């Protein structure tokens, strides 16, 4: 039962090799290790999961409703623009979450401006490369530390 669940959508397993001019050089493993260490330093546990399968992400979210997760960081990747199923899972569990993107989705192709998540999210961080995850984690820790009851 991690305090913070970090979810990554499709193709993010390729970070480090995938379009480095857009997504940078850090691998997903480096991002996950950094996030776990930062969370632990702040006194929280963090679990990460990447999947290319929508169903696996939906199932992990459904479990998060019952296994003590208090906050979710999610980069839905391409599912951002397509997945009513992931949106519904987040709405169903009602946990606070931050939508994370490495690239500035608003400065890219028009279809990337459409998100099925943003209106449900506590906040959105995009455009800072791998640092987007670090910044989102700072916000998540701040939220948990403050005992904020907004969700
Ligand atoms: C992304 C942006 C999405 O549009 C894209 O499909 C991704 C990554 C990002 O982190 O910038 O796979 O979520």
Coordinates of N, CA and C and ligand atoms in Angstrom, one line a residue, residues 9-12 15 18-19 22-23 75-81 100-105 108-109 111-113 126-127 129 132-133, ligand 1:
X9 N 1.8 5.7 -18.9 CA 1.0 5.1 -20.0 C 1.9 4.6 -21.1
X10 N 1.4 4.3 -22.3 CA 2.0 3.6 -23.3 C 3.3 4.3 -23.9
X11 N 4.2 3.5 -24.3 CA 5.5 4.0 -24.9 C 6.5 4.7 -24.0
X12 N 6.0 4.9 -22.8 CA 7.0 5.6 -21.8 C 8.1 4.6 -21.4
X15 N 11.4 5.6 -22.9 CA 12.1 6.8 -22.6 C 13.6 6.6 -22.6
X18 N 13.3 7.2 -27.1 CA 12.2 7.6 -27.8 C 12.3 9.2 -28.0
X19 N 12.4 9.6 -29.3 CA 12.4 11.0 -29.6 C 13.0 11.9 -28.5
X22 N 12.3 15.5 -27.9 CA 11.0 15.9 -27.2 C 11.1 15.4 -25.8
X23 N 11.5 14.2 -25.5 CA 11.3 13.6 -24.2 C 12.6 13.5 -23.4
X75 N 1.0 10.0 -15.9 CA 1.3 10.5 -17.2 C 0.6 9.5 -18.1
X76 N -0.6 9.8 -18.5 CA -1.4 8.8 -19.3 C -0.9 8.6 -20.8
X77 N 0.1 9.5 -21.1 CA 0.7 9.4 -22.5 C -0.4 9.5 -23.5
X78 N -0.3 8.6 -24.5 CA -1.3 8.7 -25.6 C -2.8 8.5 -25.1
X79 N -2.9 7.8 -24.0 CA -4.3 7.6 -23.4 C -4.9 8.9 -23.0
X80 N -4.0 9.9 -22.7 CA -4.5 11.2 -22.4 C -5.6 11.7 -23.3
X81 N -5.4 11.4 -24.6 CA -6.2 12.0 -25.6 C -7.3 11.0 -26.1
X100 N 0.6 14.5 -15.5 CA 1.9 14.9 -15.8 C 2.2 14.7 -17.3
X101 N 2.9 15.6 -17.9 CA 3.4 15.4 -19.3 C 4.8 15.9 -19.4
X102 N 5.7 15.2 -20.0 CA 7.1 15.7 -20.2 C 7.1 16.8 -21.2
X103 N 6.4 16.7 -22.3 CA 6.4 17.7 -23.3 C 5.3 18.7 -23.0
X104 N 5.4 19.9 -23.6 CA 4.3 20.9 -23.5 C 3.2 20.5 -24.6
X105 N 2.2 19.8 -24.1 CA 1.2 19.2 -25.1 C 0.5 20.3 -25.8
X108 N 2.2 21.4 -29.3 CA 2.4 20.3 -30.3 C 1.2 20.2 -31.2
X109 N 0.9 19.0 -31.7 CA -0.2 18.8 -32.6 C -1.5 19.2 -31.9
X111 N -4.3 17.7 -31.7 CA -5.0 16.6 -31.0 C -4.5 16.4 -29.6
X112 N -3.2 16.9 -29.3 CA -2.7 16.7 -28.0 C -3.2 17.7 -27.0
X113 N -4.0 18.7 -27.5 CA -4.6 19.7 -26.5 C -5.8 19.1 -25.8
X126 N 3.2 20.1 -17.2 CA 3.7 19.7 -18.5 C 4.8 20.6 -19.0
X127 N 5.7 20.0 -19.8 CA 6.6 20.8 -20.6 C 8.0 20.9 -20.0
X129 N 10.2 18.3 -19.4 CA 10.9 17.0 -19.6 C 10.8 16.1 -18.4
X132 N 9.3 17.4 -15.1 CA 7.8 17.4 -14.9 C 7.5 16.5 -13.7
X133 N 8.1 15.3 -13.7 CA 7.8 14.3 -12.6 C 8.3 14.9 -11.3
Ligands
LIG1 C1 3.1 12.7 -23.3 C2 2.4 13.6 -24.3 C3 1.4 12.7 -25.1 O1 0.8 13.5 -26.1 C4 2.2 11.6 -25.8 O2 1.2 10.7 -26.4 C5 3.0 10.8 -24.9 C6 3.8 11.5 -23.9 C7 4.2 13.6 -22.6 O3 4.7 13.1 -21.5 O4 4.6 14.6 -23.1 O5 3.2 9.6 -25.0 O6 2.2 12.3 -22.3

